[in-house]
mmCIF file of C-alpha atoms in Angstrom:
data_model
loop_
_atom_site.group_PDB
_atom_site.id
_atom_site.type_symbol
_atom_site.label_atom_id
_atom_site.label_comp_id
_atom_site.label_asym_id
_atom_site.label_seq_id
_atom_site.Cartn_x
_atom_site.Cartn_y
_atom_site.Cartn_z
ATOM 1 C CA UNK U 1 -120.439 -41.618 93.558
ATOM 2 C CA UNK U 2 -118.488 -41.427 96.222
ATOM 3 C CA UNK U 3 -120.998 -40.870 98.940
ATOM 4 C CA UNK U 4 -123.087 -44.268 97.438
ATOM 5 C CA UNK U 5 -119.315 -46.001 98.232
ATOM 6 C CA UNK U 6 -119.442 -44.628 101.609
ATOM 7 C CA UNK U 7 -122.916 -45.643 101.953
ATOM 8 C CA UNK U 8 -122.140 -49.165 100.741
ATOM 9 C CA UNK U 9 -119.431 -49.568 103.233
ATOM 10 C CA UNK U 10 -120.815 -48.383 106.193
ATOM 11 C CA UNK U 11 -123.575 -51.252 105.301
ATOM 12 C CA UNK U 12 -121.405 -53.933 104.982
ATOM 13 C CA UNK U 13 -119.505 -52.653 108.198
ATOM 14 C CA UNK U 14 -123.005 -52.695 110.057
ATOM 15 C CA UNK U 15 -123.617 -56.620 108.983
ATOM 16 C CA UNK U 16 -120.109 -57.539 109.610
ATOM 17 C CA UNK U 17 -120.473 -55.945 113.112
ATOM 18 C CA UNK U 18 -124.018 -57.471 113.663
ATOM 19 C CA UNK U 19 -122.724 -60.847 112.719
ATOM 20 C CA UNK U 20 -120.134 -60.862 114.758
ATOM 21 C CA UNK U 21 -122.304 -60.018 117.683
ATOM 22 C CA UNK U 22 -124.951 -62.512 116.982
ATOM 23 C CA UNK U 23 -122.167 -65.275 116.916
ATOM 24 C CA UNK U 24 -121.525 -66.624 120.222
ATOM 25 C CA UNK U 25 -120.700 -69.672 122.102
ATOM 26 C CA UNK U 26 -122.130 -70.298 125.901
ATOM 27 C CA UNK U 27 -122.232 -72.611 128.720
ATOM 28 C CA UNK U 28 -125.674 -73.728 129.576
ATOM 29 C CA UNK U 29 -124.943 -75.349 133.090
ATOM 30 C CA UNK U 30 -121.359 -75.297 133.436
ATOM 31 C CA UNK U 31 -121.815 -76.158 137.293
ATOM 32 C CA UNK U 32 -122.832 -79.795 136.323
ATOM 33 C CA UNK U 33 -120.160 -82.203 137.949
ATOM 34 C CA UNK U 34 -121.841 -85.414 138.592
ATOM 35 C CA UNK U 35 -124.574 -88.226 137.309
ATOM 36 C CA UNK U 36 -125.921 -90.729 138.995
ATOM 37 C CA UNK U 37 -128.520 -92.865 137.330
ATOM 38 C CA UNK U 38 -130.427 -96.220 138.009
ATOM 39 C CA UNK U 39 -129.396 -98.832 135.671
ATOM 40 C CA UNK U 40 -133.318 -99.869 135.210
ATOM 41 C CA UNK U 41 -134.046 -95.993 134.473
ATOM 42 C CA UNK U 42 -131.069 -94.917 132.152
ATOM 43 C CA UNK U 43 -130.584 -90.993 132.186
ATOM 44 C CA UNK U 44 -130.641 -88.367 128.983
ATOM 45 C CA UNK U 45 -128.251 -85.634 129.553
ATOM 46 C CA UNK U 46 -128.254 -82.399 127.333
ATOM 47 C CA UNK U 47 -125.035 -81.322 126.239
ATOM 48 C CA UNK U 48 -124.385 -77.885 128.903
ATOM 49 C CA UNK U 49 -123.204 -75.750 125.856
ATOM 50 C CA UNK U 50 -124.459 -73.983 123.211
ATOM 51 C CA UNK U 51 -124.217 -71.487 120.365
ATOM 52 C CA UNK U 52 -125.882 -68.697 118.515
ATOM 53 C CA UNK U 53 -125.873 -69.530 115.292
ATOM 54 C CA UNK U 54 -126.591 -73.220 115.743
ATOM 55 C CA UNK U 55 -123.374 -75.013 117.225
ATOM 56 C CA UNK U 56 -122.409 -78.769 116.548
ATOM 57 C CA UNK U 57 -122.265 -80.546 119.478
ATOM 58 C CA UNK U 58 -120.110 -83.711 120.114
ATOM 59 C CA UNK U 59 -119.917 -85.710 123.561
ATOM 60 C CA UNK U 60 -116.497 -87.712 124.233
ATOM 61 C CA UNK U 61 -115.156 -89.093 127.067
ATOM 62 C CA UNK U 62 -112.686 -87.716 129.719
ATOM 63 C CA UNK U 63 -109.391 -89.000 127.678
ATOM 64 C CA UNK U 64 -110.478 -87.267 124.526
ATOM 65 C CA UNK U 65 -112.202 -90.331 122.406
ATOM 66 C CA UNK U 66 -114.577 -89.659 120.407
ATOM 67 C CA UNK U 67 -118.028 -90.622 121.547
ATOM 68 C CA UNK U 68 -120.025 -93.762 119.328
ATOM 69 C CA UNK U 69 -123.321 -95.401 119.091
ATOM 70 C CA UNK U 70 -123.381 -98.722 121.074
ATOM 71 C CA UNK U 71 -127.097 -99.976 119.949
ATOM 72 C CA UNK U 72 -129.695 -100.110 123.205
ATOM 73 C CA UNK U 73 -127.063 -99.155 125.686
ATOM 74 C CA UNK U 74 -125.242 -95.421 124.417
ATOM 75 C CA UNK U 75 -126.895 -92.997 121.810
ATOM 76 C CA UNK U 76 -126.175 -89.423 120.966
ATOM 77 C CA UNK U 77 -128.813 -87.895 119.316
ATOM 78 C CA UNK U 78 -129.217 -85.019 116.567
ATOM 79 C CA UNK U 79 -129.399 -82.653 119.397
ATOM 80 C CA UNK U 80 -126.286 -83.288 121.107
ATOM 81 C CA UNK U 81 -128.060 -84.844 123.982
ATOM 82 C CA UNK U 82 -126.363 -87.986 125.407
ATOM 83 C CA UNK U 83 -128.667 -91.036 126.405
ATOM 84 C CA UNK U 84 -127.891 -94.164 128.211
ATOM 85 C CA UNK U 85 -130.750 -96.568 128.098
ATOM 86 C CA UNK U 86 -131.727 -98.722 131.117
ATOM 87 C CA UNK U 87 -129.751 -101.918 131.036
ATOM 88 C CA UNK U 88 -129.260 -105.300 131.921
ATOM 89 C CA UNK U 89 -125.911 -106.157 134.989
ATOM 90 C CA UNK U 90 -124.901 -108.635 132.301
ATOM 91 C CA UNK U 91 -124.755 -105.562 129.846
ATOM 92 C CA UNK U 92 -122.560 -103.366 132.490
ATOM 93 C CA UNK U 93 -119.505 -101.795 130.998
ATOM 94 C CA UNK U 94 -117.932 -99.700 132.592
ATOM 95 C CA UNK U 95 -116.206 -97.373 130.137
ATOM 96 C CA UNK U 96 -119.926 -96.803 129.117
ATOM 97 C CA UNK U 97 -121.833 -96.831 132.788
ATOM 98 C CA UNK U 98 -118.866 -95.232 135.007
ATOM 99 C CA UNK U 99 -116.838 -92.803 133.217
ATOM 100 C CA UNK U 100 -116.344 -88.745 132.711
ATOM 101 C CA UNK U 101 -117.569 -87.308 129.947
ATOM 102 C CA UNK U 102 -117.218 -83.950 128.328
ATOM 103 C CA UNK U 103 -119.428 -82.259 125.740
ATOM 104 C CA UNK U 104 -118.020 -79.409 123.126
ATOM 105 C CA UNK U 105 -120.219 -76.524 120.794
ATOM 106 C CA UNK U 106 -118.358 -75.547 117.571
ATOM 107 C CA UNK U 107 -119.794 -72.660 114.959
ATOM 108 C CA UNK U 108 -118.274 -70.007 113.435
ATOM 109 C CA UNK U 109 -117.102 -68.293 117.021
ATOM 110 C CA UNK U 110 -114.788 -70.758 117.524
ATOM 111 C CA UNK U 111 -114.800 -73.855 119.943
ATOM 112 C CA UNK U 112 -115.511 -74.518 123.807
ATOM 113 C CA UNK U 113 -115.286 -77.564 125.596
ATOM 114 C CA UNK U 114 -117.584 -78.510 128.965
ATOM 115 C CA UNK U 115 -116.341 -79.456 132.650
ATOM 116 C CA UNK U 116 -115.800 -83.328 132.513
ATOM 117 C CA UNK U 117 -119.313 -85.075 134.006
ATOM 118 C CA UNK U 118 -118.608 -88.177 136.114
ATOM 119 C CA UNK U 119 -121.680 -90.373 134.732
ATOM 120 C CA UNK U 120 -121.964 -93.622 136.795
ATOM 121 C CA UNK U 121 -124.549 -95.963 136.701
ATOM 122 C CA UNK U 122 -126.284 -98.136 139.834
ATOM 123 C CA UNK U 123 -128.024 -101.035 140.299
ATOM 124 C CA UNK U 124 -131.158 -101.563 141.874
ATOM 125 C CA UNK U 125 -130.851 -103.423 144.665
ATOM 126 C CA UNK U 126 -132.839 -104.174 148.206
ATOM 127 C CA UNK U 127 -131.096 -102.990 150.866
ATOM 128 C CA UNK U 128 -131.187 -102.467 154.720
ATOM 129 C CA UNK U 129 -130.080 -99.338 156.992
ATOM 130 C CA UNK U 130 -129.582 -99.565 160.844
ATOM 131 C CA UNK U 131 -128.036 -98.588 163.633
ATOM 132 C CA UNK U 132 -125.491 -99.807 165.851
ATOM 133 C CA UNK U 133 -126.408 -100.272 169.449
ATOM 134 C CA UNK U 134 -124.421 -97.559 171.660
ATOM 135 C CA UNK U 135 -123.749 -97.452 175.433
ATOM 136 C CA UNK U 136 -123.313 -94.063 177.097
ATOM 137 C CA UNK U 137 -123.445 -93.605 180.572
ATOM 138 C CA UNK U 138 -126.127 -91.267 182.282
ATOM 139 C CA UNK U 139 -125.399 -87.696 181.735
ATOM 140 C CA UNK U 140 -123.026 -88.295 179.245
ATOM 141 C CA UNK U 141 -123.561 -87.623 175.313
ATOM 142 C CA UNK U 142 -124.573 -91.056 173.417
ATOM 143 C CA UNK U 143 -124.095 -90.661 169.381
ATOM 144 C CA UNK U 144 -125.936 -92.923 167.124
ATOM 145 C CA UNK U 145 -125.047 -93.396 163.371
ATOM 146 C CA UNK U 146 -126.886 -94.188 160.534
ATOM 147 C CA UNK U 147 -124.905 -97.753 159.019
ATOM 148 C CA UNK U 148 -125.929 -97.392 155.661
ATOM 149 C CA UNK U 149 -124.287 -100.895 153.354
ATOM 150 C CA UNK U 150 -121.684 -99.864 151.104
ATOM 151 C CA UNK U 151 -122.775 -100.957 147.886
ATOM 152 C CA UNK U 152 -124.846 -98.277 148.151
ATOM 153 C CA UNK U 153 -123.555 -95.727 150.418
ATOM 154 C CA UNK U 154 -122.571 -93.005 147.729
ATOM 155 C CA UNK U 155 -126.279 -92.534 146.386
ATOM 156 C CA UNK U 156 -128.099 -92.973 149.913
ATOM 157 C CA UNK U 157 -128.654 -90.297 151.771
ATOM 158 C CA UNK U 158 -130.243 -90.149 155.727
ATOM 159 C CA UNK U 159 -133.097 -87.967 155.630
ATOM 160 C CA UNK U 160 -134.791 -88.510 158.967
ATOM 161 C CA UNK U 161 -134.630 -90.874 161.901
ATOM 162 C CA UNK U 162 -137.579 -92.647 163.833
ATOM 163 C CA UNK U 163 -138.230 -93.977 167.340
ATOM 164 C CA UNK U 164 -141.249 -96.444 167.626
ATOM 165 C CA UNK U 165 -142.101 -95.618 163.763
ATOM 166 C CA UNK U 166 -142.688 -91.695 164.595
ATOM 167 C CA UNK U 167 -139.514 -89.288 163.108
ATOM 168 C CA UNK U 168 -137.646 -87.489 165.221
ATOM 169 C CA UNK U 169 -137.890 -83.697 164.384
ATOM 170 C CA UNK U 170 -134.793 -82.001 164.921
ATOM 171 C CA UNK U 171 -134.483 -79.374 167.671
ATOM 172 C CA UNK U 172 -131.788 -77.098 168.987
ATOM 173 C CA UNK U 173 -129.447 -78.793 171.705
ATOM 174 C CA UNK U 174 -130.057 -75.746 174.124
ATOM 175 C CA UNK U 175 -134.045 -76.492 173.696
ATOM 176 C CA UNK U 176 -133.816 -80.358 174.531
ATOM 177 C CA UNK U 177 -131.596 -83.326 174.859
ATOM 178 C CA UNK U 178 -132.074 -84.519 171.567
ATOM 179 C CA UNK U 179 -130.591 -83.793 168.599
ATOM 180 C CA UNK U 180 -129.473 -84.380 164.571
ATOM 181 C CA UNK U 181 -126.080 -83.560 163.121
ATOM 182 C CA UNK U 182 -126.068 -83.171 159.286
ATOM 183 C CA UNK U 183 -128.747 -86.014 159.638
ATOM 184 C CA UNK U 184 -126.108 -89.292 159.389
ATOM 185 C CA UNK U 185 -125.425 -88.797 163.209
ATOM 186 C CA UNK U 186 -128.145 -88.889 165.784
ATOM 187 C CA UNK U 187 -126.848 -86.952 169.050
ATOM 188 C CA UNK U 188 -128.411 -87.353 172.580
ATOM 189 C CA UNK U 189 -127.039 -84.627 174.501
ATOM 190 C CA UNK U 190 -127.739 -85.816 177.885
ATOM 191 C CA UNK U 191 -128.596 -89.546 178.711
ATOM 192 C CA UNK U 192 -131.538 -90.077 180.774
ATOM 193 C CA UNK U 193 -132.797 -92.903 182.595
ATOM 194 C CA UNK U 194 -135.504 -92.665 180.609
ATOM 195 C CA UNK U 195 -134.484 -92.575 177.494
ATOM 196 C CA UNK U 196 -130.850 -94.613 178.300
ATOM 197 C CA UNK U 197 -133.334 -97.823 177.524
ATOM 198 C CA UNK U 198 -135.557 -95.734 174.837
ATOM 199 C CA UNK U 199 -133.075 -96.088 171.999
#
């Protein structure tokens, strides 16, 4: 009798012990900082935690609210993923469209909360880059910059320049007098006649 007791516990000690390893709660992509989405696009965004068993997962924003439905503009489905439909300027709120979020996973290990996400939404707009004329003297180091139009300046990024339509691949300074600094800034290292009337 006593060894079937034994028996019996040591069971229920290797359950307990299995349950408690199969219970967890993780981060999924706890590196995730930042969303930017087009406003005619709208963006789904998976909550970045997770659990083993199932966790319940609820978004809310930065100052702790709780997270509701607004009908064709915010929607959190069964999943815990967070969607913001495309939407209208005239619809633009922005507690909604330019706010931090946070996501949490709850089961039976306990509770963890995500980094905040910065979600902000932009418009779709025409715009225009260019660059402002520059005078250097000959010999001397003329940098060009890349005026980008503020409105939308935080999501625009330079990814090449061109001269006469063909882009400028970037080179080494020592190999020529031409040159691109972290893209924005376009350097020429030594100002030729020929190329003082080029630009």
């Amino acid at each position: 009798m006593w060894l079937v007791t034994l028996l019996l516990l040591y069971s229920l000690q290797e359950v307990n012990s299995e349950d408690v390893v199969s219970t967890r709660l993780y981060f999924v992509n706890a590196s995730l900082q930042r969303v930017t989405f087009s406003s005619s696009v709208g963006v789904s965004l998976p909550c970045p935690a997770g659990g083993a068993p199932h966790a319940v997962l609820r978004w809310y924003l930065a100052a702790g609210d709780d997270i509701y439905d607004v009908p064709h503009i915010r929607h959190v489905h069964a999943n815990g993923t967070l969607q913001l439909y495309p939407f209208s300027p005239s619809a633009y709120n922005s507690i909604i469209h330019d706010n931090e979020y946070f996501c949490t996973a709850e089961n039976q290990a306990g509770k963890i909360r995500s980094p905040s996400i910065h979600i902000k939404a932009v418009f779709r707009e025409p715009y225009t880059v260019r660059v402002a004329d520059e005078r250097s003297m000959r010999g001397n180091v003329a940098v060009f910059k890349c005026l980008i139009p503020s409105a939308v300046q935080e999501y625009v990024s330079v990814v090449s320049w061109e001269k006469d339509t063909v882009s400028i691949v970037p080179v080494s300074i020592s190999s020529s007098s031409w040159s691109l600094k972290q893209c924005e800034f376009y350097l020429v290292t030594m100002v030729t006649d020929a190329n003082r009337r080029a630009e």
